[in-house]
PDB file of C-alpha atoms in Angstrom:
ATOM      1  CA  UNK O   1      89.033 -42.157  65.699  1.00  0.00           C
ATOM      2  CA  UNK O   2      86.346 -44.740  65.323  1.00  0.00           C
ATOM      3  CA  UNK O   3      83.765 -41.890  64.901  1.00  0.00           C
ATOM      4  CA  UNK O   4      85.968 -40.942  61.966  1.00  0.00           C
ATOM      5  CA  UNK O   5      86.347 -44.302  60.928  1.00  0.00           C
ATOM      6  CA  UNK O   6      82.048 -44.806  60.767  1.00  0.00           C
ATOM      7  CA  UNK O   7      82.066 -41.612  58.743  1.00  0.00           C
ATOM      8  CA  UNK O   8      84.272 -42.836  56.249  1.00  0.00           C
ATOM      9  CA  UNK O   9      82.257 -46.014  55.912  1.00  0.00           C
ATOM     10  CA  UNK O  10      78.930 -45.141  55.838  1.00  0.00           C
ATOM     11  CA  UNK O  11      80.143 -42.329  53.023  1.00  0.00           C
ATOM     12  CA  UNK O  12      81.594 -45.319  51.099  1.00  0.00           C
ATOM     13  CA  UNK O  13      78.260 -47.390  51.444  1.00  0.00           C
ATOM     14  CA  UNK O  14      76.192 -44.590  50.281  1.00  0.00           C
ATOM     15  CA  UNK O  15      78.687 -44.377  47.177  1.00  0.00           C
ATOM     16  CA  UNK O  16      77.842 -47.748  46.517  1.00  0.00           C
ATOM     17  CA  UNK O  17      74.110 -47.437  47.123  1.00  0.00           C
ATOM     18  CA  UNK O  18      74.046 -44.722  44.425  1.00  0.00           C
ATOM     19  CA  UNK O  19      76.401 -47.085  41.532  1.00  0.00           C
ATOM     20  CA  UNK O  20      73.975 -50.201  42.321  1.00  0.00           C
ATOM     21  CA  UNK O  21      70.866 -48.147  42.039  1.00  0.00           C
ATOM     22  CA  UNK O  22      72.143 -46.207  38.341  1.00  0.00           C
ATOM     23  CA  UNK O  23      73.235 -49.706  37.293  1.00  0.00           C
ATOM     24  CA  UNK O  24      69.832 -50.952  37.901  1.00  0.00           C
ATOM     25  CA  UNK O  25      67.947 -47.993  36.353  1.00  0.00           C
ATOM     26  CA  UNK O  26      70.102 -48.605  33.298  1.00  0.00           C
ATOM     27  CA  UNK O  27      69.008 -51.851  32.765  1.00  0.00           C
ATOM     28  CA  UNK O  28      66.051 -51.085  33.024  1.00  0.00           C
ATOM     29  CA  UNK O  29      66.095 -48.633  30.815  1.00  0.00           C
ATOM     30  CA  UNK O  30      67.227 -51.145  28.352  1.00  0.00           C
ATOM     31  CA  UNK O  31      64.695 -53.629  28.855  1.00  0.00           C
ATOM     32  CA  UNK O  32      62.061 -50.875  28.533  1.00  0.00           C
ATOM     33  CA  UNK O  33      63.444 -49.373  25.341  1.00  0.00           C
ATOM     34  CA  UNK O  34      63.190 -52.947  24.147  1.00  0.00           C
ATOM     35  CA  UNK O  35      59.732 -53.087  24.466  1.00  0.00           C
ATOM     36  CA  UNK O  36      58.937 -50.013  22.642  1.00  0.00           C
ATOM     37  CA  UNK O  37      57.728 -50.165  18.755  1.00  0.00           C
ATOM     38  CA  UNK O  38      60.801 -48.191  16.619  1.00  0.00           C
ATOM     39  CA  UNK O  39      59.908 -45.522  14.276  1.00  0.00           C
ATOM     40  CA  UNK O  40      59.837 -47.695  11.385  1.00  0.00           C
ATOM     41  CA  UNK O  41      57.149 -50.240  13.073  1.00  0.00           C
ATOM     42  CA  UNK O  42      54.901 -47.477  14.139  1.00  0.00           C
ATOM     43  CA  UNK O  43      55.344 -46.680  10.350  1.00  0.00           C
ATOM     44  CA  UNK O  44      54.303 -50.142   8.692  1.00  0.00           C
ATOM     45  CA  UNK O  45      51.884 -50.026  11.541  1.00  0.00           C
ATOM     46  CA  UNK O  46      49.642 -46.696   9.955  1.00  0.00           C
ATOM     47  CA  UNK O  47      50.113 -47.620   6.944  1.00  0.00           C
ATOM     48  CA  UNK O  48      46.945 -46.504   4.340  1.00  0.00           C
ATOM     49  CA  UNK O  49      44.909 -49.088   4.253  1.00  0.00           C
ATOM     50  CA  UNK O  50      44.176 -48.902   0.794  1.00  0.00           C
ATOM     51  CA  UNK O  51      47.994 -48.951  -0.240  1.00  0.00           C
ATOM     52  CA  UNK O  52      49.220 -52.476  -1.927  1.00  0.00           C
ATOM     53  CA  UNK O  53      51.581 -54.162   0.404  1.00  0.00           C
ATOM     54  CA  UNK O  54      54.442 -55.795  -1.639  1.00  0.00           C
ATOM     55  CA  UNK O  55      56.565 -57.586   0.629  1.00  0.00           C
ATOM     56  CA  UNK O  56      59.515 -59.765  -0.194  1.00  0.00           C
ATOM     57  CA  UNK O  57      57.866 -62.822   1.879  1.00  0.00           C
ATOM     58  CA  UNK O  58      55.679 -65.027  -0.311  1.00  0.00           C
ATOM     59  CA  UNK O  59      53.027 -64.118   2.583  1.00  0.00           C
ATOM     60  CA  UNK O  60      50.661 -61.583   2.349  1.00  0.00           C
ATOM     61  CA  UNK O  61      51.505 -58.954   4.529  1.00  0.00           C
ATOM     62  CA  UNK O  62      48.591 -57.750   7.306  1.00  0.00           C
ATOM     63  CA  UNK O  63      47.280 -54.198   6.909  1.00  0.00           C
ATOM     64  CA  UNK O  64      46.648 -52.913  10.876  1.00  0.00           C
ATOM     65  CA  UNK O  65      44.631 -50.083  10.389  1.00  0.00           C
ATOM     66  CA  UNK O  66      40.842 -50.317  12.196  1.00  0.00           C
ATOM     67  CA  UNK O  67      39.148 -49.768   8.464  1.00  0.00           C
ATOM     68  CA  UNK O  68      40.982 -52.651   7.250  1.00  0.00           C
ATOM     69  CA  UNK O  69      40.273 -54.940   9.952  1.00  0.00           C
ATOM     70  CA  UNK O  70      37.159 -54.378   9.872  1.00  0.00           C
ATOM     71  CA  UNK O  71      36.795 -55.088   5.921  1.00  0.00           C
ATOM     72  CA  UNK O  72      38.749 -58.314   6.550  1.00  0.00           C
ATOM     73  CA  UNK O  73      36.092 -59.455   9.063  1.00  0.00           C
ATOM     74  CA  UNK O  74      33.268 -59.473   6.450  1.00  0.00           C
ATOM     75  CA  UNK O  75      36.149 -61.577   4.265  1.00  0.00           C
ATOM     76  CA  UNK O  76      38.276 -58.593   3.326  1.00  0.00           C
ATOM     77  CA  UNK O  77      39.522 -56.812   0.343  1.00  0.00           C
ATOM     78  CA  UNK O  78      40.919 -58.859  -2.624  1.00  0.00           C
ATOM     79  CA  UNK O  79      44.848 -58.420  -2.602  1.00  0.00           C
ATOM     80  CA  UNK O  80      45.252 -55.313  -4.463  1.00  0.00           C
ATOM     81  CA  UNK O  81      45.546 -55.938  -8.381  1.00  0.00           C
ATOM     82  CA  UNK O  82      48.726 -54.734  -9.924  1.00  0.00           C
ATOM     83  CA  UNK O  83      47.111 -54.417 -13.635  1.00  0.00           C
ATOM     84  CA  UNK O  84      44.030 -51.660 -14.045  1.00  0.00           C
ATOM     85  CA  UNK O  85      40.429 -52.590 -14.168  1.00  0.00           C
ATOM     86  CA  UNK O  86      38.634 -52.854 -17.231  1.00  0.00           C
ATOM     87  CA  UNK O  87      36.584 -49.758 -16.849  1.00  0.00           C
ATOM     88  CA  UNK O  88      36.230 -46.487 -18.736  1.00  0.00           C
ATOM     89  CA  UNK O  89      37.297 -44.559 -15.986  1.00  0.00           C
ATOM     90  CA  UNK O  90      40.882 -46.058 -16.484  1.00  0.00           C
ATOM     91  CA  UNK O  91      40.789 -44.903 -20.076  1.00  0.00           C
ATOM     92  CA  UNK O  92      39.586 -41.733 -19.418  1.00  0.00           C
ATOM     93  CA  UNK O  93      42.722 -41.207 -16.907  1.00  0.00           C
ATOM     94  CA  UNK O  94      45.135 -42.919 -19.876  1.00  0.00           C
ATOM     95  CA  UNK O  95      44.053 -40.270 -21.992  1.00  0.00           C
ATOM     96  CA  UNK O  96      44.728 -37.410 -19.677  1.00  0.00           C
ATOM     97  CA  UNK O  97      48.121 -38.319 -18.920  1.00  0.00           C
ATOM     98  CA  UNK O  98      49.280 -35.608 -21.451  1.00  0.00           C
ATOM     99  CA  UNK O  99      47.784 -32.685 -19.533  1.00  0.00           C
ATOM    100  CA  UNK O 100      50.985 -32.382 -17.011  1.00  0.00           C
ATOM    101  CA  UNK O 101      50.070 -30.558 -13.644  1.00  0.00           C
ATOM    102  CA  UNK O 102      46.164 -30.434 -12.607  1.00  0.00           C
ATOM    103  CA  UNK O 103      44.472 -29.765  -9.454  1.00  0.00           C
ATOM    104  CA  UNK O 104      42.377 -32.332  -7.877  1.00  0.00           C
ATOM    105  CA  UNK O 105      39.228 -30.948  -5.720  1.00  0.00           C
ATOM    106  CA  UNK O 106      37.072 -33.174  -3.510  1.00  0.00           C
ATOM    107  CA  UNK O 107      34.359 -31.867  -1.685  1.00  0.00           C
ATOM    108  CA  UNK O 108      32.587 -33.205   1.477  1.00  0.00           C
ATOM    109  CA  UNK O 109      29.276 -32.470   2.199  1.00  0.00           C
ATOM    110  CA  UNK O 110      30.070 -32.457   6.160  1.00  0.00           C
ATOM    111  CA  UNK O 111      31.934 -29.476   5.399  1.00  0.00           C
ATOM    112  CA  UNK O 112      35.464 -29.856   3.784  1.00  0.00           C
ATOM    113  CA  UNK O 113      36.747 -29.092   0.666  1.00  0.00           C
ATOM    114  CA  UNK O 114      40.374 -31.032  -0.189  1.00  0.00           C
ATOM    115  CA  UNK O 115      42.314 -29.437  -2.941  1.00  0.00           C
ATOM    116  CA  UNK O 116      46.065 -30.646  -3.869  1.00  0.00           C
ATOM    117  CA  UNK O 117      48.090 -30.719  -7.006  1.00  0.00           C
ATOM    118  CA  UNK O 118      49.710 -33.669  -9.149  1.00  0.00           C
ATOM    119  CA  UNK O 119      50.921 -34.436 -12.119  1.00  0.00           C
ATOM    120  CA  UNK O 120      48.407 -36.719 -14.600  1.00  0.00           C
ATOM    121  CA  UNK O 121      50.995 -39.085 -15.586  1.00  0.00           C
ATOM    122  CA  UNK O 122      49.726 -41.437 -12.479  1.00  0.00           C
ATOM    123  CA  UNK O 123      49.849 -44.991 -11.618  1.00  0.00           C
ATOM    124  CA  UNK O 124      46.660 -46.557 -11.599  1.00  0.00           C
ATOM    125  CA  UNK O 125      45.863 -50.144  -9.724  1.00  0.00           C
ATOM    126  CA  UNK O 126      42.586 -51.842  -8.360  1.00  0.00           C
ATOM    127  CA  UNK O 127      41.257 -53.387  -5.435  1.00  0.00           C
ATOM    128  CA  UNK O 128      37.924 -55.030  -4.348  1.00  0.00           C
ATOM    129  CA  UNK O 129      36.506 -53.762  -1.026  1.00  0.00           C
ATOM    130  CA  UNK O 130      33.166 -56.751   0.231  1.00  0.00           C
ATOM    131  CA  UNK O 131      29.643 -54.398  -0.205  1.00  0.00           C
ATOM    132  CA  UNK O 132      31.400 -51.580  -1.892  1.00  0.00           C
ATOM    133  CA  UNK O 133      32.740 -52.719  -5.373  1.00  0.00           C
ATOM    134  CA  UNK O 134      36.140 -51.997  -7.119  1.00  0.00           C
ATOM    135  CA  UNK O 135      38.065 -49.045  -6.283  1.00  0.00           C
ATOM    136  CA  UNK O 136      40.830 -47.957  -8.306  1.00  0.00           C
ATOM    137  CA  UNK O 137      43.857 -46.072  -6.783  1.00  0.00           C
ATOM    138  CA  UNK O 138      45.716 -43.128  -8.808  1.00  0.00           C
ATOM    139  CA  UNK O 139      48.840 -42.336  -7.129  1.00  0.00           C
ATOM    140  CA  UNK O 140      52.192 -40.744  -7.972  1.00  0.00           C
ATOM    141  CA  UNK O 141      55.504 -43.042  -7.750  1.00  0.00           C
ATOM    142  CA  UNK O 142      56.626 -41.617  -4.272  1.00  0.00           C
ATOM    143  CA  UNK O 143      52.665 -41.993  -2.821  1.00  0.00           C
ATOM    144  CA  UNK O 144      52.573 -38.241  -2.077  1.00  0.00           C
ATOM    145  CA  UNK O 145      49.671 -38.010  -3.529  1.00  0.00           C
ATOM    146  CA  UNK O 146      46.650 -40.917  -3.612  1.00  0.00           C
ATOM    147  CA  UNK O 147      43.191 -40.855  -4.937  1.00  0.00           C
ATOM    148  CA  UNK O 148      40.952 -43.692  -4.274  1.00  0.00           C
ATOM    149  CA  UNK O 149      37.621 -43.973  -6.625  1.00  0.00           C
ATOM    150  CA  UNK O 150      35.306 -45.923  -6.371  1.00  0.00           C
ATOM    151  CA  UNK O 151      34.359 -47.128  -9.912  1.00  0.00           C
ATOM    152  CA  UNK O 152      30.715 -48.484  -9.584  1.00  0.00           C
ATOM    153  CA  UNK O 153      30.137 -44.620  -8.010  1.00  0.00           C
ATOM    154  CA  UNK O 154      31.263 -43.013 -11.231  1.00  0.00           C
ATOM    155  CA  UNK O 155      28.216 -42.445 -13.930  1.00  0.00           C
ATOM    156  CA  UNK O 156      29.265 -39.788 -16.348  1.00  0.00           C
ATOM    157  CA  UNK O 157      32.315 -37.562 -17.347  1.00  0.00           C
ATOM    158  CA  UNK O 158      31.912 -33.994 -18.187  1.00  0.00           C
ATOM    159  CA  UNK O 159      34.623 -31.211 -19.739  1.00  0.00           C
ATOM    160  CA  UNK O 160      33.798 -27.329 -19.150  1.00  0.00           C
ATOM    161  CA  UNK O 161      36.232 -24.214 -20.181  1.00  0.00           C
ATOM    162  CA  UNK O 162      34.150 -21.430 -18.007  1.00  0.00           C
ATOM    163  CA  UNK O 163      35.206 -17.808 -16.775  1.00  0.00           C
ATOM    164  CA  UNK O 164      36.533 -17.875 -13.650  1.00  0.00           C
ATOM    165  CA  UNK O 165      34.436 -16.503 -10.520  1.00  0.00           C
ATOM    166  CA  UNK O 166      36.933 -14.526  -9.177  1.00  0.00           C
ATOM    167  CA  UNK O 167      39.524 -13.172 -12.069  1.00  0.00           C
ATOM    168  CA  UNK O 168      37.542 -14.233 -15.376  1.00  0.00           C
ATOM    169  CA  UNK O 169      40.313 -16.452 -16.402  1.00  0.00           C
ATOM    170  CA  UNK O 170      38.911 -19.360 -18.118  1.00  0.00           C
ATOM    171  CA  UNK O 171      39.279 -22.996 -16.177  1.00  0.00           C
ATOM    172  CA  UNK O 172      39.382 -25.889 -17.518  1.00  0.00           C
ATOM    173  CA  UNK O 173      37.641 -28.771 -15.571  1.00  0.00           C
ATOM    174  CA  UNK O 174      37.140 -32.188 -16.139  1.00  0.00           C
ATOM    175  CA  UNK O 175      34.213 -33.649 -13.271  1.00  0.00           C
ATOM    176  CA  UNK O 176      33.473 -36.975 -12.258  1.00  0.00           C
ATOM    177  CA  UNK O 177      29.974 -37.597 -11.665  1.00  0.00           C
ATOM    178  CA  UNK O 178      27.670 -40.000  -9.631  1.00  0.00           C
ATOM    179  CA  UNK O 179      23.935 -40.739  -8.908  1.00  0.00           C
ATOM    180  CA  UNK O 180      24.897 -38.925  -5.451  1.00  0.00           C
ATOM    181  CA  UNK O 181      26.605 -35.837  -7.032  1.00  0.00           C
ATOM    182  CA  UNK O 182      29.809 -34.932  -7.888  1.00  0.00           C
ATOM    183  CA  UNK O 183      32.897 -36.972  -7.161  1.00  0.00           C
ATOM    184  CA  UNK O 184      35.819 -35.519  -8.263  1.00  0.00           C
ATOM    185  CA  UNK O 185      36.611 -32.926  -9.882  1.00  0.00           C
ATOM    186  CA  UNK O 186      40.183 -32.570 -11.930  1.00  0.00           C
ATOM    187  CA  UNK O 187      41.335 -29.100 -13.763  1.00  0.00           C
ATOM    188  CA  UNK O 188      44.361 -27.804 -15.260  1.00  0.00           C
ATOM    189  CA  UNK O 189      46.490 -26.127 -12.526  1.00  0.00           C
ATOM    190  CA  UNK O 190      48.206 -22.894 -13.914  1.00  0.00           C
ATOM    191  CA  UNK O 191      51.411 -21.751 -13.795  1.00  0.00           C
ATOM    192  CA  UNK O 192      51.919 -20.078 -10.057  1.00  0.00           C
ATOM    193  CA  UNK O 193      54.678 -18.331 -11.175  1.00  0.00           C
ATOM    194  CA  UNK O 194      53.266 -16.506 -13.828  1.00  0.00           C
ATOM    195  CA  UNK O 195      49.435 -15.877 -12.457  1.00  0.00           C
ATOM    196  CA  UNK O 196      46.035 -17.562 -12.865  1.00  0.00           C
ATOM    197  CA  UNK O 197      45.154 -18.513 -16.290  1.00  0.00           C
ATOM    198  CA  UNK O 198      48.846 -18.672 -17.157  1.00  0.00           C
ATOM    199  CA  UNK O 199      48.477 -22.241 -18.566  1.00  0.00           C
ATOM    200  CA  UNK O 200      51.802 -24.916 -18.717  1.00  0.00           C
ATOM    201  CA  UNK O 201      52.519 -24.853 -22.167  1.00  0.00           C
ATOM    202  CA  UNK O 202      50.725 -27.791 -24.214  1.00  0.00           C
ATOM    203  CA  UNK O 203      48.912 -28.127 -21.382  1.00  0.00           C
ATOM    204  CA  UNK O 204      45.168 -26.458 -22.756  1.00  0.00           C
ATOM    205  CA  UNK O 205      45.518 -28.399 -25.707  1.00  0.00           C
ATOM    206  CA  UNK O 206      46.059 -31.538 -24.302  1.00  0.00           C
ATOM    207  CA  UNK O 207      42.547 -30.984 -22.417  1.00  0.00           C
ATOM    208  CA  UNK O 208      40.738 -29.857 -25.479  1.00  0.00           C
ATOM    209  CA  UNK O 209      41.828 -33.046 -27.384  1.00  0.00           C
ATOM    210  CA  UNK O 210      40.559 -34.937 -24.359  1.00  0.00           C
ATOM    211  CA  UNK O 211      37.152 -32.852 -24.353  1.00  0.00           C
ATOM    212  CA  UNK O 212      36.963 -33.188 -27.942  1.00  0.00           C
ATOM    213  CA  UNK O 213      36.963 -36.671 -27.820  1.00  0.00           C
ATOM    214  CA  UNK O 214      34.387 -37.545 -25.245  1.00  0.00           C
ATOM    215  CA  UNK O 215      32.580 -34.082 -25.740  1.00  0.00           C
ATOM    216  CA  UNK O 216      30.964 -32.447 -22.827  1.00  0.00           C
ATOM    217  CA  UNK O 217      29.387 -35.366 -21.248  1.00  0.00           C
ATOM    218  CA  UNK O 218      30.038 -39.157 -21.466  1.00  0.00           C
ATOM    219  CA  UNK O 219      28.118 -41.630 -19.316  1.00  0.00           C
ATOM    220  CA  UNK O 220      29.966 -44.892 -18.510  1.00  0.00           C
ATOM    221  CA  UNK O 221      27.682 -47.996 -19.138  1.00  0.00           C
TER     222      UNK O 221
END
C-alpha cells in the first residue's frame, strides 16, 4: 500500500513539474515576443531613404537606412522640399504629363538594365544630398514606382521616333543626357493588349507636341 501510495505521488509531482515548466515557457514567450520589432517597425525601419518622411510630430522623423546615415554624418540631406526645383528638367516632366503610360529604362554600366512602366502624370519633389547636388524625385501617389535624378547630372534632352530593332515599329523616346552618358531614358509604352507599336490613343501626339517644342535636342543651362 505505501508502494502504491509513492506511485501516486511522485505521478502527481511530475504533473506539476510539467504545468510549472509550460507556465514558465509561456512567459517567456511573452517577454521574448515583446522584444521583437512588429511588422510595421521593420517597415518604417527600411524605409527608402530618399522618400520624404511626413510625420504628424512637429519633429523630423529619422531615416535608418546605412545611405542615409551616412549622408547625415557629413551634415545630411536638406528635409525633402515639398514644392519642385526651379530647373528645366521639372518643366520638361510638366509638359509630358499628357503622354499617359511610358516606359522608363535605366541602364547600369556594371551590367543591369531596369525597365518598368508608369504613368507621366507624376509627383515631382526635391531634396539636397551634401557633395552631390539636388535630386528631384518623380513618383506615383501610391510610391510604386520612384525615380530619383539627379539634376546637376542632366545636360541635354533629346526626342527620337526610330524603327524598332526587332519588329520595325517606330518608338518614341525621350533621353536624358549627361557629361557621363545617358541617364534615363523615357518612351511611350504601347498598348500590350493590342501588340507593339499599338500606341494609347492621344498618346503619339502628345509626344510629338513635346518634341516639337524642344526639337531634337535641348541642353539645360
Amino acid at each position: 500500500t505505501a508502494s502504491k501510495g509513492g506511485g501516486r505521488l511522485t505521478h502527481t509531482m511530475r504533473w506539476y513539474g510539467v504545468i510549472i515548466l509550460i507556465l514558465a515557457m509561456s512567459r517567456l514567450a511573452d517577454g521574448f515576443s515583446t522584444r521583437l520589432p512588429t511588422f510595421q517597425q521593420k517597415i518604417t525601419r527600411s524605409q527608402s531613404c530618399f522618400e520624404p518622411s511626413f510625420a504628424s510630430s512637429s519633429r523630423p522623423r529619422t531615416m535608418g537606412s546605412p545611405f542615409h546615415r551616412s549622408l547625415r554624418a557629413g551634415g545630411g540631406p536638406a528635409p525633402p522640399t515639398p514644392t519642385k526645383p526651379d530647373h528645366g528638367v521639372v518643366k520638361l516632366l510638366e509638359d509630358c504629363q499628357d503622354w499617359g503610360l511610358a516606359r522608363f529604362i535605366s541602364v547600369n554600366p556594371a551590367g543591369s538594365v531596369l525597365e518598368t512602366s508608369a504613368r507621366m502624370d507624376l509627383s515631382m519633389t526635391g531634396f539636397n544630398v551634401p557633395g552631390k547636388g539636388q535630386y528631384l524625385t518623380i513618383a506615383t501617389n501610391d510610391k510604386l514606382f520612384e525615380c530619383h535624378i539627379n539634376l546637376a547630372k542632366v545636360q541635354s534632352v533629346s526626342f527620337s521616333q526610330d524603327p524598332a530593332k526587332i519588329g520595325g515599329h517606330t518608338l518614341h523616346v525621350m533621353r536624358l543626357k549627361g557629361a557621363d552618358g545617358l541617364l534615363l531614358s523615357i518612351m511611350l509604352q504601347y498598348d500590350v493588349s493590342q501588340g507593339p507599336g499599338k500606341y494609347f490613343e492621344g498618346s503619339v501626339e502628345a509626344f510629338e507636341k513635346t518634341m516639337a517644342k524642344y526639337g531634337p535636342e535641348t541642353s539645360f543651362g
